[in-house]
């Protein structure tokens, strides 16, 4: 078992460095492979199309059979190693573009056009369980028994469910995860942001407690806003934001922050407007079925410009009129500005970091249990864990 | 002697890993330095001009004297190390741009404008034998006695000899070489390609046998086409393709696939139309003295797009109308899609790979003989080795 | 003490390799930190603005307080490691954009909005002494007592002092420094250059002698020009050039060649026209307060094109009509063409390299004294060290 130290009493000591590296065979990588992760937006993969995909430092081939079912198999053909994603989808199989070896959805080689038949039977590549759910494609990279697939009934309900564009963050996944429980950052990172155009101004106080699912953060803003959001292990955030639409008081968000590899992360994001069918039709007409691709600088372009010193945060409003891009670029500077993999050995944490500290404590404890083959906590989401966004000076939402 | 293992009986064991690395001092690099290699297209180097060039991981300075003779010397000036290719050509000498040290074609320093004369006599940089032949510039990088320069009389004959644009392949040279004896790939890689608009459809059967020059491959296509091509050690391919011109039944191709360094290769390509002087004039008028530079995406742009999953092979016909670019992009995906240096330890070879297996066997045997200072095979091309492209359902060509 | 070898008699032997690496903790890096270095152009940093900066392989945060004073502190916030340069300047303090920690100009944390007050007192980041002088911002990176700030009264005098655009050289600082005492290079590198449109043609003879400040070079050009320039340790050049203006016989230049990191250097450049107030007004009207940004290829674009063999030095006049860019591109090819860090072990130095040899000798001697904690030479500039540019065939300037 590689990637962690043993103390003098022969118990493993898992440190934040063990959490950073998530490639195949690493300790945190093997721990995270016990969970289902989103890997693509369902609408981005048409029937009969294959694409390369990367998750937890592992390349794989994602394809949608001609009948519409999504499959995931190893990245390379077992024959000469060419990427299978360049191949042809046939029914629920994928055929390598180099010599036509054909694999079924279980990774079994079922045809080798220029070989004698018995050979194919001996060839099997890795295949990965997949699920399509809430407009996303999920995959399970773990060895052994496949974990039950978790569902989020609230997001299956009536209303408009939008899959927002995937965000890419060129830094370690922990930096992205640590931004969520860190409620104080809102007051500074987003101080010139639409996110603070309501009662969420000023420095909030907050409580963060471990939950059956992960942790719960309750934030109390001086302006009267109360914010309660839920984190689900290992990378899910469920929270409520002010709505982009006048007719709707708020919108719910379900996010997964995945590690593409040690230095690249992505966030898959759902936005739910719980409205009646009639209101949904109006909403769709106003906002489009999916948020339109923006013209103008991207979040990464703006963020990198500021990190390089060629612009300042104050310039953001002049560089784009997209308020969401501004808010994301602010987060980009905060997180990528820590370095691709930040040096946590130099930090000085305080009272306001209790959420970050709890997140790390949970991860370290669980990865240690995993390393020592002891029982891990069984994470699940009970009904009682709710998300809230309420102005306590006014009526509750 | 570095770069290979010795077995228990003190005999060297050369593996494919020893073949991959070809820089100065490596085993395969020293083996390959016993051969002449093309390094530039003659027409790309005007009289009085110097250029940097790279072959087998070695940088050098290529220049054409004012009288037209091509020379090759070391990459850097012996004085302060600036690249000589930025210098001035004077007669058959090259003068460094930094302090004017002047070297003759043998690399002897013949002038140091700001030094006392005896110093220059002590300075000599490496020079390399060069030859200009069939529109290409060849160079010999080996130590010791220079190998005889091989000629290809067939390509010196009457007709139109065209030097096609050099192809660049950002992968190891072995991946490029292994694509040639791999005749089955044509049926899959090029299945949507002009190359298959004739009787070369379906999965061919083939024979590959070692020859006095390298190996001979004979391919039998189900549609009736018979294809016989010759490989010459260590990197030459001689074959016949359907013609691009209505008046000519076929055209002959002589290719050299060189290793620029471990992760970059190039193919120098000649196309011969054996036609009378009168037909040659018509051909030149129709097709131009040299194939025109194309407008549109390059082979590498298209190939990288597919490898990254931003396009599929099916999109090629929509992305360009250049059929040759399409066919090259297909090969690009197959070869670069294996990775810059493919992991041969994970392959599963079969009956259809007999050509690839023979190629590797020859290389391993010869490099082993070289490593053990035993006699290597004396490669030469006898008259009997011919290339053929015949439709056996119709008349022979 | 790292980074140098000890001889058998336990005395350190400093070689050129010890001079190349200048990051924090390296021998040459610690030696160079005993000097003040320019790090930015004063006009590029407005009041209330922060920017990242890099010197000697060390990142830092440069900012100008709202009252106009320049400060330099550590690159990262002590809290969670985000770059401070993205933060907000408040008076003479800088506030981190992530959680609002505020530091004063001494690096003392003076506010942590979401923490209890005693915590801030314990947090202090590195701060660096800075000076604004002659239109440049200087910084002192050394430990311990701060060296006296050197002044250059000649450049404080009446006249027009212009800060020229900073030049970036993607190579080791020693290659940039060695170009100065190397007077012979002018005759070759710049042989097609405006620099030689006067009596500075032909191969000069020269004398280089150590001075109280560094070294003095006197060059005698065959055409009659006499050139005397001064080098000040460790990276200052003071010299006189033909003027760009008809009314002025010559202009003086004060340059600092700094090491950004091991593979990147920059030159900060001042140009002084010693003219009366009336002539200064005319000059400013003709030439602008600061040299205008040029349209056309940059020095680096031209230089890289030549190094890659896609153009030759002869093409420069066709690629741009900016004579200064041509002259700089010539130097770019000579210096970057040696490689990012040149291999001095392969050099062959001669009589014409006496200046380069003296420069290295001084550096090696002083760094050795530093390494052995012996007394270093106290560099200073006496009145007697003058710069000259005279045509000895005509009247002296």
mmCIF file with all atom_site columns, C-alpha atoms in Angstrom, chain C residues 206-311:
data_model
loop_
_atom_site.group_PDB
_atom_site.id
_atom_site.type_symbol
_atom_site.label_atom_id
_atom_site.label_alt_id
_atom_site.label_comp_id
_atom_site.label_asym_id
_atom_site.label_entity_id
_atom_site.label_seq_id
_atom_site.pdbx_PDB_ins_code
_atom_site.Cartn_x
_atom_site.Cartn_y
_atom_site.Cartn_z
_atom_site.occupancy
_atom_site.B_iso_or_equiv
_atom_site.pdbx_formal_charge
_atom_site.auth_seq_id
_atom_site.auth_comp_id
_atom_site.auth_asym_id
_atom_site.auth_atom_id
_atom_site.pdbx_PDB_model_num
ATOM 1   C CA . UNK C 1 206 ? 40.487 47.216 -26.502 1.00 0.00 ? 206 UNK C CA 1
ATOM 2   C CA . UNK C 1 207 ? 41.754 47.309 -22.957 1.00 0.00 ? 207 UNK C CA 1
ATOM 3   C CA . UNK C 1 208 ? 39.753 46.053 -20.004 1.00 0.00 ? 208 UNK C CA 1
ATOM 4   C CA . UNK C 1 209 ? 40.927 46.745 -16.479 1.00 0.00 ? 209 UNK C CA 1
ATOM 5   C CA . UNK C 1 210 ? 39.417 46.208 -13.116 1.00 0.00 ? 210 UNK C CA 1
ATOM 6   C CA . UNK C 1 211 ? 38.257 49.421 -11.498 1.00 0.00 ? 211 UNK C CA 1
ATOM 7   C CA . UNK C 1 212 ? 37.046 50.519 -8.074  1.00 0.00 ? 212 UNK C CA 1
ATOM 8   C CA . UNK C 1 213 ? 33.509 50.072 -9.401  1.00 0.00 ? 213 UNK C CA 1
ATOM 9   C CA . UNK C 1 214 ? 33.920 46.949 -11.568 1.00 0.00 ? 214 UNK C CA 1
ATOM 10  C CA . UNK C 1 215 ? 35.863 47.255 -14.780 1.00 0.00 ? 215 UNK C CA 1
ATOM 11  C CA . UNK C 1 216 ? 36.656 49.841 -17.414 1.00 0.00 ? 216 UNK C CA 1
ATOM 12  C CA . UNK C 1 217 ? 36.741 49.009 -21.087 1.00 0.00 ? 217 UNK C CA 1
ATOM 13  C CA . UNK C 1 218 ? 38.470 51.221 -23.629 1.00 0.00 ? 218 UNK C CA 1
ATOM 14  C CA . UNK C 1 219 ? 37.858 50.354 -27.263 1.00 0.00 ? 219 UNK C CA 1
ATOM 15  C CA . UNK C 1 220 ? 39.782 51.743 -30.217 1.00 0.00 ? 220 UNK C CA 1
ATOM 16  C CA . UNK C 1 221 ? 37.987 51.397 -33.522 1.00 0.00 ? 221 UNK C CA 1
ATOM 17  C CA . UNK C 1 222 ? 40.048 51.434 -36.741 1.00 0.00 ? 222 UNK C CA 1
ATOM 18  C CA . UNK C 1 223 ? 37.825 54.239 -38.040 1.00 0.00 ? 223 UNK C CA 1
ATOM 19  C CA . UNK C 1 224 ? 39.118 56.531 -35.311 1.00 0.00 ? 224 UNK C CA 1
ATOM 20  C CA . UNK C 1 225 ? 36.427 56.171 -32.686 1.00 0.00 ? 225 UNK C CA 1
ATOM 21  C CA . UNK C 1 226 ? 37.498 55.848 -29.083 1.00 0.00 ? 226 UNK C CA 1
ATOM 22  C CA . UNK C 1 227 ? 34.966 54.361 -26.695 1.00 0.00 ? 227 UNK C CA 1
ATOM 23  C CA . UNK C 1 228 ? 35.428 54.172 -22.927 1.00 0.00 ? 228 UNK C CA 1
ATOM 24  C CA . UNK C 1 229 ? 32.701 52.654 -20.797 1.00 0.00 ? 229 UNK C CA 1
ATOM 25  C CA . UNK C 1 230 ? 32.325 51.659 -17.180 1.00 0.00 ? 230 UNK C CA 1
ATOM 26  C CA . UNK C 1 231 ? 30.885 48.536 -15.623 1.00 0.00 ? 231 UNK C CA 1
ATOM 27  C CA . UNK C 1 232 ? 29.683 48.634 -12.021 1.00 0.00 ? 232 UNK C CA 1
ATOM 28  C CA . UNK C 1 233 ? 29.301 45.473 -9.985  1.00 0.00 ? 233 UNK C CA 1
ATOM 29  C CA . UNK C 1 234 ? 27.291 43.439 -10.222 1.00 0.00 ? 234 UNK C CA 1
ATOM 30  C CA . UNK C 1 235 ? 25.223 44.411 -13.249 1.00 0.00 ? 235 UNK C CA 1
ATOM 31  C CA . UNK C 1 236 ? 25.470 48.088 -14.173 1.00 0.00 ? 236 UNK C CA 1
ATOM 32  C CA . UNK C 1 237 ? 26.735 49.516 -17.438 1.00 0.00 ? 237 UNK C CA 1
ATOM 33  C CA . UNK C 1 238 ? 27.432 53.178 -18.029 1.00 0.00 ? 238 UNK C CA 1
ATOM 34  C CA . UNK C 1 239 ? 28.300 54.197 -21.566 1.00 0.00 ? 239 UNK C CA 1
ATOM 35  C CA . UNK C 1 240 ? 27.856 56.774 -24.280 1.00 0.00 ? 240 UNK C CA 1
ATOM 36  C CA . UNK C 1 241 ? 26.228 56.241 -27.675 1.00 0.00 ? 241 UNK C CA 1
ATOM 37  C CA . UNK C 1 242 ? 25.776 58.333 -30.805 1.00 0.00 ? 242 UNK C CA 1
ATOM 38  C CA . UNK C 1 243 ? 22.649 60.431 -30.350 1.00 0.00 ? 243 UNK C CA 1
ATOM 39  C CA . UNK C 1 244 ? 19.298 59.836 -32.004 1.00 0.00 ? 244 UNK C CA 1
ATOM 40  C CA . UNK C 1 245 ? 18.899 63.614 -32.261 1.00 0.00 ? 245 UNK C CA 1
ATOM 41  C CA . UNK C 1 246 ? 20.739 65.941 -34.658 1.00 0.00 ? 246 UNK C CA 1
ATOM 42  C CA . UNK C 1 247 ? 21.165 68.704 -32.101 1.00 0.00 ? 247 UNK C CA 1
ATOM 43  C CA . UNK C 1 248 ? 22.917 66.510 -29.539 1.00 0.00 ? 248 UNK C CA 1
ATOM 44  C CA . UNK C 1 249 ? 26.373 64.996 -30.115 1.00 0.00 ? 249 UNK C CA 1
ATOM 45  C CA . UNK C 1 250 ? 25.829 61.902 -27.946 1.00 0.00 ? 250 UNK C CA 1
ATOM 46  C CA . UNK C 1 251 ? 23.579 60.419 -25.286 1.00 0.00 ? 251 UNK C CA 1
ATOM 47  C CA . UNK C 1 252 ? 24.540 58.612 -22.086 1.00 0.00 ? 252 UNK C CA 1
ATOM 48  C CA . UNK C 1 253 ? 23.146 55.272 -21.049 1.00 0.00 ? 253 UNK C CA 1
ATOM 49  C CA . UNK C 1 254 ? 22.873 53.679 -17.629 1.00 0.00 ? 254 UNK C CA 1
ATOM 50  C CA . UNK C 1 255 ? 21.735 50.029 -17.789 1.00 0.00 ? 255 UNK C CA 1
ATOM 51  C CA . UNK C 1 256 ? 21.037 47.352 -15.167 1.00 0.00 ? 256 UNK C CA 1
ATOM 52  C CA . UNK C 1 257 ? 20.953 43.759 -16.383 1.00 0.00 ? 257 UNK C CA 1
ATOM 53  C CA . UNK C 1 258 ? 18.983 41.806 -13.837 1.00 0.00 ? 258 UNK C CA 1
ATOM 54  C CA . UNK C 1 259 ? 18.376 38.097 -13.383 1.00 0.00 ? 259 UNK C CA 1
ATOM 55  C CA . UNK C 1 260 ? 14.633 37.411 -13.223 1.00 0.00 ? 260 UNK C CA 1
ATOM 56  C CA . UNK C 1 261 ? 15.438 33.746 -12.723 1.00 0.00 ? 261 UNK C CA 1
ATOM 57  C CA . UNK C 1 262 ? 18.068 31.323 -14.001 1.00 0.00 ? 262 UNK C CA 1
ATOM 58  C CA . UNK C 1 263 ? 16.717 31.402 -17.559 1.00 0.00 ? 263 UNK C CA 1
ATOM 59  C CA . UNK C 1 264 ? 15.294 34.903 -17.863 1.00 0.00 ? 264 UNK C CA 1
ATOM 60  C CA . UNK C 1 265 ? 16.930 38.304 -17.678 1.00 0.00 ? 265 UNK C CA 1
ATOM 61  C CA . UNK C 1 266 ? 15.872 41.887 -18.209 1.00 0.00 ? 266 UNK C CA 1
ATOM 62  C CA . UNK C 1 267 ? 17.644 45.163 -18.887 1.00 0.00 ? 267 UNK C CA 1
ATOM 63  C CA . UNK C 1 268 ? 16.431 48.400 -17.335 1.00 0.00 ? 268 UNK C CA 1
ATOM 64  C CA . UNK C 1 269 ? 17.699 51.284 -19.416 1.00 0.00 ? 269 UNK C CA 1
ATOM 65  C CA . UNK C 1 270 ? 18.088 55.029 -18.914 1.00 0.00 ? 270 UNK C CA 1
ATOM 66  C CA . UNK C 1 271 ? 19.006 57.502 -21.669 1.00 0.00 ? 271 UNK C CA 1
ATOM 67  C CA . UNK C 1 272 ? 20.298 60.912 -20.698 1.00 0.00 ? 272 UNK C CA 1
ATOM 68  C CA . UNK C 1 273 ? 20.516 63.875 -23.021 1.00 0.00 ? 273 UNK C CA 1
ATOM 69  C CA . UNK C 1 274 ? 22.492 66.559 -21.217 1.00 0.00 ? 274 UNK C CA 1
ATOM 70  C CA . UNK C 1 275 ? 20.891 69.613 -22.727 1.00 0.00 ? 275 UNK C CA 1
ATOM 71  C CA . UNK C 1 276 ? 19.600 72.976 -21.544 1.00 0.00 ? 276 UNK C CA 1
ATOM 72  C CA . UNK C 1 277 ? 15.983 73.488 -20.577 1.00 0.00 ? 277 UNK C CA 1
ATOM 73  C CA . UNK C 1 278 ? 15.266 75.125 -23.919 1.00 0.00 ? 278 UNK C CA 1
ATOM 74  C CA . UNK C 1 279 ? 16.816 72.325 -25.958 1.00 0.00 ? 279 UNK C CA 1
ATOM 75  C CA . UNK C 1 280 ? 15.045 69.811 -23.721 1.00 0.00 ? 280 UNK C CA 1
ATOM 76  C CA . UNK C 1 281 ? 11.663 71.238 -24.656 1.00 0.00 ? 281 UNK C CA 1
ATOM 77  C CA . UNK C 1 282 ? 12.488 70.895 -28.352 1.00 0.00 ? 282 UNK C CA 1
ATOM 78  C CA . UNK C 1 283 ? 13.739 67.328 -27.815 1.00 0.00 ? 283 UNK C CA 1
ATOM 79  C CA . UNK C 1 284 ? 10.616 66.301 -25.953 1.00 0.00 ? 284 UNK C CA 1
ATOM 80  C CA . UNK C 1 285 ? 8.445  67.758 -28.650 1.00 0.00 ? 285 UNK C CA 1
ATOM 81  C CA . UNK C 1 286 ? 10.342 65.869 -31.337 1.00 0.00 ? 286 UNK C CA 1
ATOM 82  C CA . UNK C 1 287 ? 10.726 62.517 -29.583 1.00 0.00 ? 287 UNK C CA 1
ATOM 83  C CA . UNK C 1 288 ? 7.830  62.358 -27.127 1.00 0.00 ? 288 UNK C CA 1
ATOM 84  C CA . UNK C 1 289 ? 8.052  62.135 -23.382 1.00 0.00 ? 289 UNK C CA 1
ATOM 85  C CA . UNK C 1 290 ? 8.654  58.393 -23.684 1.00 0.00 ? 290 UNK C CA 1
ATOM 86  C CA . UNK C 1 291 ? 9.591  56.413 -26.760 1.00 0.00 ? 291 UNK C CA 1
ATOM 87  C CA . UNK C 1 292 ? 6.374  55.294 -28.414 1.00 0.00 ? 292 UNK C CA 1
ATOM 88  C CA . UNK C 1 293 ? 5.424  51.631 -28.540 1.00 0.00 ? 293 UNK C CA 1
ATOM 89  C CA . UNK C 1 294 ? 6.439  50.356 -31.946 1.00 0.00 ? 294 UNK C CA 1
ATOM 90  C CA . UNK C 1 295 ? 4.203  48.602 -34.395 1.00 0.00 ? 295 UNK C CA 1
ATOM 91  C CA . UNK C 1 296 ? 5.794  45.606 -36.073 1.00 0.00 ? 296 UNK C CA 1
ATOM 92  C CA . UNK C 1 297 ? 7.542  42.438 -34.973 1.00 0.00 ? 297 UNK C CA 1
ATOM 93  C CA . UNK C 1 298 ? 9.203  42.479 -31.568 1.00 0.00 ? 298 UNK C CA 1
ATOM 94  C CA . UNK C 1 299 ? 12.851 41.794 -30.863 1.00 0.00 ? 299 UNK C CA 1
ATOM 95  C CA . UNK C 1 300 ? 11.948 38.353 -29.494 1.00 0.00 ? 300 UNK C CA 1
ATOM 96  C CA . UNK C 1 301 ? 9.779  37.471 -32.502 1.00 0.00 ? 301 UNK C CA 1
ATOM 97  C CA . UNK C 1 302 ? 12.558 38.388 -34.918 1.00 0.00 ? 302 UNK C CA 1
ATOM 98  C CA . UNK C 1 303 ? 15.241 36.723 -32.845 1.00 0.00 ? 303 UNK C CA 1
ATOM 99  C CA . UNK C 1 304 ? 13.350 33.462 -32.434 1.00 0.00 ? 304 UNK C CA 1
ATOM 100 C CA . UNK C 1 305 ? 12.576 33.380 -36.151 1.00 0.00 ? 305 UNK C CA 1
ATOM 101 C CA . UNK C 1 306 ? 16.271 33.549 -36.966 1.00 0.00 ? 306 UNK C CA 1
ATOM 102 C CA . UNK C 1 307 ? 17.264 31.005 -34.298 1.00 0.00 ? 307 UNK C CA 1
ATOM 103 C CA . UNK C 1 308 ? 14.647 28.590 -35.689 1.00 0.00 ? 308 UNK C CA 1
ATOM 104 C CA . UNK C 1 309 ? 16.032 29.017 -39.202 1.00 0.00 ? 309 UNK C CA 1
ATOM 105 C CA . UNK C 1 310 ? 12.887 30.624 -40.610 1.00 0.00 ? 310 UNK C CA 1
ATOM 106 C CA . UNK C 1 311 ? 14.752 33.830 -41.422 1.00 0.00 ? 311 UNK C CA 1
#
